[in-house]
mmCIF file of C-alpha atoms and ligand atoms in Angstrom:
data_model
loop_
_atom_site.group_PDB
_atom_site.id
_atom_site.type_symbol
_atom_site.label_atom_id
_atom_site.label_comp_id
_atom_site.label_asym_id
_atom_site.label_seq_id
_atom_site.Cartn_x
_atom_site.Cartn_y
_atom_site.Cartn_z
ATOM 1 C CA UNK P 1 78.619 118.500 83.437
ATOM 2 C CA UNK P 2 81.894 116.924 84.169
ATOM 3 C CA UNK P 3 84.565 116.508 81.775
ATOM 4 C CA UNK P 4 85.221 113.584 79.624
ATOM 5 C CA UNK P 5 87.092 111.084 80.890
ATOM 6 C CA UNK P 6 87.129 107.489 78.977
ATOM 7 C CA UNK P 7 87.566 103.914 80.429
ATOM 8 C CA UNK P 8 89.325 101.793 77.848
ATOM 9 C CA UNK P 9 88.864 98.138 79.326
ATOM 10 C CA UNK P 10 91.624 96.176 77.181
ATOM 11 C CA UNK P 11 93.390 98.935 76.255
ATOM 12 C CA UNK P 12 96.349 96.594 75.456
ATOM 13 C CA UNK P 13 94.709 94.293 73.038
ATOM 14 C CA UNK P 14 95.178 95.101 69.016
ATOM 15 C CA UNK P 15 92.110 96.936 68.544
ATOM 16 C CA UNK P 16 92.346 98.499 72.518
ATOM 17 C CA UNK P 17 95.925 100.289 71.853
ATOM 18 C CA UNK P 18 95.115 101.749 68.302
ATOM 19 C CA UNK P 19 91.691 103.083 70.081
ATOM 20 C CA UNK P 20 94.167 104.440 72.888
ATOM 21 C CA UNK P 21 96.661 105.904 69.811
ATOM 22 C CA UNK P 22 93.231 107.514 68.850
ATOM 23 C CA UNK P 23 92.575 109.023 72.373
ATOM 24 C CA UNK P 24 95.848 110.744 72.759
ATOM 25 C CA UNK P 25 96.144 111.885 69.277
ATOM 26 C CA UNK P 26 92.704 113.611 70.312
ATOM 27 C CA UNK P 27 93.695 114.533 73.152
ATOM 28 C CA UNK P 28 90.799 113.037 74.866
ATOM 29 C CA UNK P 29 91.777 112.103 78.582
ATOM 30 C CA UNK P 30 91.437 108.585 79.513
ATOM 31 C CA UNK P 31 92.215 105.860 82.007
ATOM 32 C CA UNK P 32 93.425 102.618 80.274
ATOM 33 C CA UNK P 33 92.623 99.680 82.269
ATOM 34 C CA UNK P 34 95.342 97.146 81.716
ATOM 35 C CA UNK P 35 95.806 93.709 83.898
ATOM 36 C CA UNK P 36 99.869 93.580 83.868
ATOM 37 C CA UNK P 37 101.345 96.184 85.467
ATOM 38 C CA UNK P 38 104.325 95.274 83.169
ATOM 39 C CA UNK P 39 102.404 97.355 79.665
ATOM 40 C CA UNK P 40 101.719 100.626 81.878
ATOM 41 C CA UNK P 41 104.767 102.543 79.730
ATOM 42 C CA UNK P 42 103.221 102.505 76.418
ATOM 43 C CA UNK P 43 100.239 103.842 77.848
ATOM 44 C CA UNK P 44 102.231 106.160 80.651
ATOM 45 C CA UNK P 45 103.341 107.616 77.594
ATOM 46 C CA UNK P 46 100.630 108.574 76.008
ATOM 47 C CA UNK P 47 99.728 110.664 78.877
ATOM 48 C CA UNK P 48 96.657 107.915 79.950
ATOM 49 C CA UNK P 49 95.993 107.478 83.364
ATOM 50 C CA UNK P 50 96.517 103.353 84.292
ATOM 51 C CA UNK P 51 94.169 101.555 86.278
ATOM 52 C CA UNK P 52 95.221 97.457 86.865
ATOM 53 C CA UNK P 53 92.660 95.141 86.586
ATOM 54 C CA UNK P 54 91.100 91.506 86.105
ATOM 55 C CA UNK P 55 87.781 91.690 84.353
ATOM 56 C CA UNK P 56 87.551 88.042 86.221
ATOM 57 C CA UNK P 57 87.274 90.186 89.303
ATOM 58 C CA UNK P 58 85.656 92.745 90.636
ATOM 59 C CA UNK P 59 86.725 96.405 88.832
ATOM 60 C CA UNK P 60 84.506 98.923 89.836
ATOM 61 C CA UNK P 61 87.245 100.825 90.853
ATOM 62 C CA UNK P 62 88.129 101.373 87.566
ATOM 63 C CA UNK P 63 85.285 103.837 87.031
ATOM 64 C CA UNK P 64 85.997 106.980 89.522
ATOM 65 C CA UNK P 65 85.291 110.128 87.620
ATOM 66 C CA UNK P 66 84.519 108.344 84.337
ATOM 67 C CA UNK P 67 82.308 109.775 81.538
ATOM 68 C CA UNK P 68 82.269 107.123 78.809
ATOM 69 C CA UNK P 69 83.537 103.548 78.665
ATOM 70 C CA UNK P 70 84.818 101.798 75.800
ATOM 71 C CA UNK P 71 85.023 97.954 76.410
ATOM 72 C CA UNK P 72 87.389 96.233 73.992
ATOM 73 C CA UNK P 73 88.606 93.316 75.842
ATOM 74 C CA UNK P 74 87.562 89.839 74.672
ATOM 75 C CA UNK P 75 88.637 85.898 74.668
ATOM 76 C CA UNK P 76 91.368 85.364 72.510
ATOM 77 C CA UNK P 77 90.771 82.714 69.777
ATOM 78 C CA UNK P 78 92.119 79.930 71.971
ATOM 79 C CA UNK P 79 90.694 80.181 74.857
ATOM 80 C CA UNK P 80 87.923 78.238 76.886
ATOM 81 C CA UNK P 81 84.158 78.347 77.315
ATOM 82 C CA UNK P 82 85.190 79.620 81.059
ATOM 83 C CA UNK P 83 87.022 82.374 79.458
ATOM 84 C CA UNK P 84 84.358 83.352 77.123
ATOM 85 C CA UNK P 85 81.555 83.306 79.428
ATOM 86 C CA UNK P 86 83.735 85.555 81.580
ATOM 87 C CA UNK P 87 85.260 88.100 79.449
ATOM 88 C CA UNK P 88 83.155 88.364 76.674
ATOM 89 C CA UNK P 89 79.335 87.642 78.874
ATOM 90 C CA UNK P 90 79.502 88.044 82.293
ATOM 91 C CA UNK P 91 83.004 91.355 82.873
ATOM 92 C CA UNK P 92 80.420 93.177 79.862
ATOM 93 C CA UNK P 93 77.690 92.533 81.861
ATOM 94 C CA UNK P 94 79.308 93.861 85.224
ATOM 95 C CA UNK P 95 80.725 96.537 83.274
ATOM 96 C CA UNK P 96 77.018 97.700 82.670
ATOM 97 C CA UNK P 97 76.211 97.516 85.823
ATOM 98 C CA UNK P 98 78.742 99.192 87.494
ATOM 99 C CA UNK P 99 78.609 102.282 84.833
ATOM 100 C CA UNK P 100 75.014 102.784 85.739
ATOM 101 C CA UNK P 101 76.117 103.332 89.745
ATOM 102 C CA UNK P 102 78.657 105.491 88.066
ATOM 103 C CA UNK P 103 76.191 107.413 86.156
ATOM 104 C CA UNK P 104 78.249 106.776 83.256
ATOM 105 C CA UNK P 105 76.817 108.701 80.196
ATOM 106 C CA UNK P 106 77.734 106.163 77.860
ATOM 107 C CA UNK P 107 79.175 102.724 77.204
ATOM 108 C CA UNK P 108 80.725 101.242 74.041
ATOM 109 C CA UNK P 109 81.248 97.629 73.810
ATOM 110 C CA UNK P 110 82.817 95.731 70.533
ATOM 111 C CA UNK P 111 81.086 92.555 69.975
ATOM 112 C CA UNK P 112 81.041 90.805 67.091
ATOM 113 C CA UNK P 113 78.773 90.573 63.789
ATOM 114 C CA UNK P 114 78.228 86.942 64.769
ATOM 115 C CA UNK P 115 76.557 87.341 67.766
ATOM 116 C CA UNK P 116 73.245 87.496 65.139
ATOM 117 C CA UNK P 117 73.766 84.023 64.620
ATOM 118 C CA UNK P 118 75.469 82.046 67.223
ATOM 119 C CA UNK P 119 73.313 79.101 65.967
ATOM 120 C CA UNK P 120 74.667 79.231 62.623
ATOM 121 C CA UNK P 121 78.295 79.687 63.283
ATOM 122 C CA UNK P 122 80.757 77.102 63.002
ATOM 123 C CA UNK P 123 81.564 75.315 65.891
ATOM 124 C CA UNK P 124 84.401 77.181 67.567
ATOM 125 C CA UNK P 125 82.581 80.764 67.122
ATOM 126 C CA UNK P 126 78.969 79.442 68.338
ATOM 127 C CA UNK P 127 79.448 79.616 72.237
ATOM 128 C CA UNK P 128 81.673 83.089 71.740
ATOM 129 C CA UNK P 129 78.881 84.650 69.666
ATOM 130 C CA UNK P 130 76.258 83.457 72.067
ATOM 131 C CA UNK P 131 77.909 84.992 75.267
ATOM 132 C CA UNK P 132 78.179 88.146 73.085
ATOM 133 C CA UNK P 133 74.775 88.444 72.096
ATOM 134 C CA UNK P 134 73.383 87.396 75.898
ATOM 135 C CA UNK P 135 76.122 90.688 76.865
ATOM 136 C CA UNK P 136 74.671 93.017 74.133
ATOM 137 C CA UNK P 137 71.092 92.466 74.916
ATOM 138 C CA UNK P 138 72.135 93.228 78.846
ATOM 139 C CA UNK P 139 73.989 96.081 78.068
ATOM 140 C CA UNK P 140 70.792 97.165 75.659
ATOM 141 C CA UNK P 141 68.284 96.930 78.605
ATOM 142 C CA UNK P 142 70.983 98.154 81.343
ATOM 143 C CA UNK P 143 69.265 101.785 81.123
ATOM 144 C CA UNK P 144 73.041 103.470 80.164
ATOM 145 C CA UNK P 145 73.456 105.538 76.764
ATOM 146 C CA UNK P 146 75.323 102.637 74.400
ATOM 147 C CA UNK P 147 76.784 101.768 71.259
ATOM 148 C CA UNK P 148 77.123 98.361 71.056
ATOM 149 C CA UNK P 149 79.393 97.572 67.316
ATOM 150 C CA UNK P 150 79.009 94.863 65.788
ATOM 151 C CA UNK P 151 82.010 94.146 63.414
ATOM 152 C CA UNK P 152 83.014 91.592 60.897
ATOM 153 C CA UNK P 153 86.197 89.649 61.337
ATOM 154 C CA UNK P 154 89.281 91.651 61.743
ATOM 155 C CA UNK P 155 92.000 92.200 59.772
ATOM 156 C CA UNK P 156 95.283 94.453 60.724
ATOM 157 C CA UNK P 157 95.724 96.279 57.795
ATOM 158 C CA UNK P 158 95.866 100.402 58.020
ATOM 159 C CA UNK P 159 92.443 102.128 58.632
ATOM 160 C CA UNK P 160 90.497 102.572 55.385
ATOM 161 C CA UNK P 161 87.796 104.985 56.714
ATOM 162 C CA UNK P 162 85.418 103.242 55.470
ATOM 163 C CA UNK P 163 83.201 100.625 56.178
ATOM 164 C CA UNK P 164 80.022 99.066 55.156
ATOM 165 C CA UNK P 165 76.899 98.744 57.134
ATOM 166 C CA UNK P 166 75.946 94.817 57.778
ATOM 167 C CA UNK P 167 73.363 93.013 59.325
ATOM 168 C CA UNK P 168 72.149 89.657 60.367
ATOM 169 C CA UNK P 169 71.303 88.393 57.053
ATOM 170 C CA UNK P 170 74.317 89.669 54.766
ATOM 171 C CA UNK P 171 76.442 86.769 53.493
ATOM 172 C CA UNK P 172 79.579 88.587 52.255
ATOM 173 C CA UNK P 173 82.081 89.951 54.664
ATOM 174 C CA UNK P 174 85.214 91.526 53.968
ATOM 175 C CA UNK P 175 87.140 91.852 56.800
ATOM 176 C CA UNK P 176 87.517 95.474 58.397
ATOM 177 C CA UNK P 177 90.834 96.762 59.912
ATOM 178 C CA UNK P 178 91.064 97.170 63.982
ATOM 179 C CA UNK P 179 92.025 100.437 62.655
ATOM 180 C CA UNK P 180 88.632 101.454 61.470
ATOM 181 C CA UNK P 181 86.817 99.879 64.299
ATOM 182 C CA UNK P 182 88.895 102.416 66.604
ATOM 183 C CA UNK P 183 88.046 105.130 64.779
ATOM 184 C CA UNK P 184 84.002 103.917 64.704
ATOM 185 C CA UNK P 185 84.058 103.434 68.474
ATOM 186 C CA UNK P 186 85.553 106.811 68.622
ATOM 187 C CA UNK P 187 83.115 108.624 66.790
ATOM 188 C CA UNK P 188 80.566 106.984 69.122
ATOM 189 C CA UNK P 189 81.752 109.101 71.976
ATOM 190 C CA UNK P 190 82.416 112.131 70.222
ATOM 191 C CA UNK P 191 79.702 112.156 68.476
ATOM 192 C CA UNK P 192 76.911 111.100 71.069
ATOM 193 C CA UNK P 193 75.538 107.917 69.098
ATOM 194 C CA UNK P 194 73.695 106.381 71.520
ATOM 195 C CA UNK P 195 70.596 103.405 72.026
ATOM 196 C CA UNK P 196 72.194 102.130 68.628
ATOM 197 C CA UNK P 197 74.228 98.572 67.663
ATOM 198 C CA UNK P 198 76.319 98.921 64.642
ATOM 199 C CA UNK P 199 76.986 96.375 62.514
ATOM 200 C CA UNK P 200 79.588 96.142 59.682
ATOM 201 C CA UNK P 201 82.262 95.259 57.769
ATOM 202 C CA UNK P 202 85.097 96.406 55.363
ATOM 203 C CA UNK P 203 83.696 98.466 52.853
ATOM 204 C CA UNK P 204 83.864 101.782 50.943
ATOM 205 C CA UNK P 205 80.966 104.028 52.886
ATOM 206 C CA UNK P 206 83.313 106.735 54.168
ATOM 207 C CA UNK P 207 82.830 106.139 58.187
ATOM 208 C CA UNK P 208 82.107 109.890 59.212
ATOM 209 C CA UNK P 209 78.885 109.752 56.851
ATOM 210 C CA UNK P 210 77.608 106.293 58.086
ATOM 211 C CA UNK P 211 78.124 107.665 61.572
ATOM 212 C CA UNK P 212 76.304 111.026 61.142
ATOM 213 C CA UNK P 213 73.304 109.507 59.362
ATOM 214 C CA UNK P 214 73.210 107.038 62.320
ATOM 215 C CA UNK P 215 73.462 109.830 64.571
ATOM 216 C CA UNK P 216 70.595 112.018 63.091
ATOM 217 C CA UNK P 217 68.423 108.939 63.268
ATOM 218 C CA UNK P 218 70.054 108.213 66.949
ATOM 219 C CA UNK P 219 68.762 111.820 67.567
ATOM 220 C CA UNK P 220 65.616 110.915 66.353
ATOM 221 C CA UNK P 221 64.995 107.464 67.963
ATOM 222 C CA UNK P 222 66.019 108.756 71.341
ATOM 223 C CA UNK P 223 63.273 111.792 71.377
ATOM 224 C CA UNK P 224 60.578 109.096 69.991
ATOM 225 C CA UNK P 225 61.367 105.790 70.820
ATOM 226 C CA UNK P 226 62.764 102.276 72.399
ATOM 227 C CA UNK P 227 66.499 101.701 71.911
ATOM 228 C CA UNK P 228 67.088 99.655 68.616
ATOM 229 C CA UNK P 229 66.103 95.920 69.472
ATOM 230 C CA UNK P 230 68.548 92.479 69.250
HETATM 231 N N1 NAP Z 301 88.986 88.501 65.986
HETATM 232 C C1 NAP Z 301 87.964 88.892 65.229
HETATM 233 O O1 NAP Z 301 87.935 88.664 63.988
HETATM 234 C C2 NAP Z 301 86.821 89.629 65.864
HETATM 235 C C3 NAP Z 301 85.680 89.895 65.097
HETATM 236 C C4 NAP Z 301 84.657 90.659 65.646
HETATM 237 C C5 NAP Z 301 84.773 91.154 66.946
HETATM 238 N N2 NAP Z 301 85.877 90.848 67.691
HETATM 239 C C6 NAP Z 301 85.930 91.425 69.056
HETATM 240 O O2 NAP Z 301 86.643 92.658 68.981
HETATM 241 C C7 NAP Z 301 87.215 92.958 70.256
HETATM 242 C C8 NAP Z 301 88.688 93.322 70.077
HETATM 243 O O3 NAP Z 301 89.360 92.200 69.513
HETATM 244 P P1 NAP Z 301 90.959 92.171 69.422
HETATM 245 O O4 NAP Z 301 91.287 91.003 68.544
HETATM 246 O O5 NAP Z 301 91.491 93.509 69.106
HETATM 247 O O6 NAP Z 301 91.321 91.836 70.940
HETATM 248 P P2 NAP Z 301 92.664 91.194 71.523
HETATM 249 O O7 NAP Z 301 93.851 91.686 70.777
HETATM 250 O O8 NAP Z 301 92.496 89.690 71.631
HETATM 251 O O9 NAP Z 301 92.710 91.837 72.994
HETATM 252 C C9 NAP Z 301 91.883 91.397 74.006
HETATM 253 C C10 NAP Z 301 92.206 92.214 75.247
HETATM 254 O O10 NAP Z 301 91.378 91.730 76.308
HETATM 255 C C11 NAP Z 301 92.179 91.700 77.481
HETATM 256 N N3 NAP Z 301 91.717 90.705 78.440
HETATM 257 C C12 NAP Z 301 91.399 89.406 78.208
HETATM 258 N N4 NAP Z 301 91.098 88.796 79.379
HETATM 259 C C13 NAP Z 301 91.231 89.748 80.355
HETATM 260 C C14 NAP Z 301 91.063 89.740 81.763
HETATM 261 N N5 NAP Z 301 90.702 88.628 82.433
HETATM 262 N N6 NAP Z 301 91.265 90.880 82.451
HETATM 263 C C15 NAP Z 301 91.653 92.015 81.804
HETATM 264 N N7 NAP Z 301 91.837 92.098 80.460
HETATM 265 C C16 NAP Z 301 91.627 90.961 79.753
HETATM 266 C C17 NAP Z 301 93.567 91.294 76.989
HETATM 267 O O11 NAP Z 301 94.510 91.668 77.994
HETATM 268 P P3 NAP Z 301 96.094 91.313 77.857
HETATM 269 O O12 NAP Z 301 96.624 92.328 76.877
HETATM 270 O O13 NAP Z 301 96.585 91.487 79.237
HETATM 271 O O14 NAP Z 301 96.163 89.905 77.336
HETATM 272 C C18 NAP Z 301 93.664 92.114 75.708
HETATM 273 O O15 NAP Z 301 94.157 93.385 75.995
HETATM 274 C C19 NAP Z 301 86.981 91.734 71.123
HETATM 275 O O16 NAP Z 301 85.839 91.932 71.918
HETATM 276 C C20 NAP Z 301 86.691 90.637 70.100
HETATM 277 O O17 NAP Z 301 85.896 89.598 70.637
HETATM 278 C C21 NAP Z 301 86.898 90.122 67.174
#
């Protein structure tokens, strides 16, 4: 078995650095893949090993040795169609593809709650959730361990450790801190949740008791089962 090793694709985005905070403080090794060569102190620092890359390009390289990958890049709010299809479709989908020639034992990819309802989102979300929901069911059906999360819209306030679970058909939805989305991705690969997505938002279910029922069910689902559908 070899030891863990994490890829953190957009390890220098808000919710990719406080998942990177939560990697050293666990002393979890890990690669942070960054694309300016200019942010490699902060993560230097934290003892991660840097990889530079362009999820518009080919980065297989960034896998060598890997274990589990945590993919946290996305479009930012402004950008185009282009940039959507490419970061938050197509560099998830390649991702997946190149962790399964890695024999990676698991992936993590934040998406977003929307992606149940691209249809129904306003305008400027619809083509963003759509690309994320064509990536999740990809990643689903890639034949590599996943979580695939599924958050709310996020906020920066300090972790809560909590959350609530959420689905395709719940109308309220509190924002929930990068902070706690960190530490939910993190649990994925410590823990060894895998075939599940995760949806949610803020709320008050303490996250280390949503995540262990989801794993004893993970447990369960994997020994009997399909992976949890789209
Ligand atoms: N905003 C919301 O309310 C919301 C809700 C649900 C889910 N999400 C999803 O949650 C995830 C994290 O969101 P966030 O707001 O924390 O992210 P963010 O701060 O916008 O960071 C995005 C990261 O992606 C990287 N990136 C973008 N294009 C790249 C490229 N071509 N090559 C390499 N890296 C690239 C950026 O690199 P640089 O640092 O070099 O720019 C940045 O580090 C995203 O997938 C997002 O879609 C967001």
């Amino acid at each position: 078995m070899k030891p863990l090793k994490v890829l953190l694709i957009g390890a220098h985005g808000r919710t990719g650095r406080l998942i990177a905070q939560r990697l050293h403080d666990e002393a979890i090794p890990f690669r942070a893949m960054l694309r300016k060569s200019a942010h490699r102190s902060e993560f230097a620092a934290m003892g991660a090993e840097i990889v530079l890359g362009d999820l518009t390009n080919d980065f297989s390289h960034a896998f060598d040795d890997i274990t589990h990958v945590i993919y946290a890049a996305g479009s930012a709010e402004t950008e185009s169609v282009h940039e959507q299809r490419a970061i938050d479709r197509d560099a998830v989908m390649h991702a997946a593809d190149y962790a399964k020639r890695r024999r990676v034992q698991q992936i993590v990819v934040i998406s977003a709650l929307s992606a149940f309802y691209p249809e129904r989102s306003g305008f400027a979300l619809r083509h963003y959730s759509r690309m994320k929901r064509e990536a999740d069911q990809y990643v689903a059906h890639r034949g590599v361990p996943y979580a695939i999360l599924r958050p709310g819209p996020l906020s920066d306030e300090p972790a809560h450790g909590a959350i609530a679970l959420a689905g395709e058909l719940t109308k309220h939805k509190p924002e929930v801190s990068r902070a706690d989305v960190a530490r939910v991705a993190l649990q994925c690969v410590t823990s060894g949740i895998n075939n599940r997505m995760i949806a949610f938002v803020g709320g008050d279910e303490p996250i280390d008791i949503v995540l262990d029922s989801l794993r004893l069910e993970s447990a369960h689902t994997f020994r009997h089962a399909a992976p949890t559908s789209l």
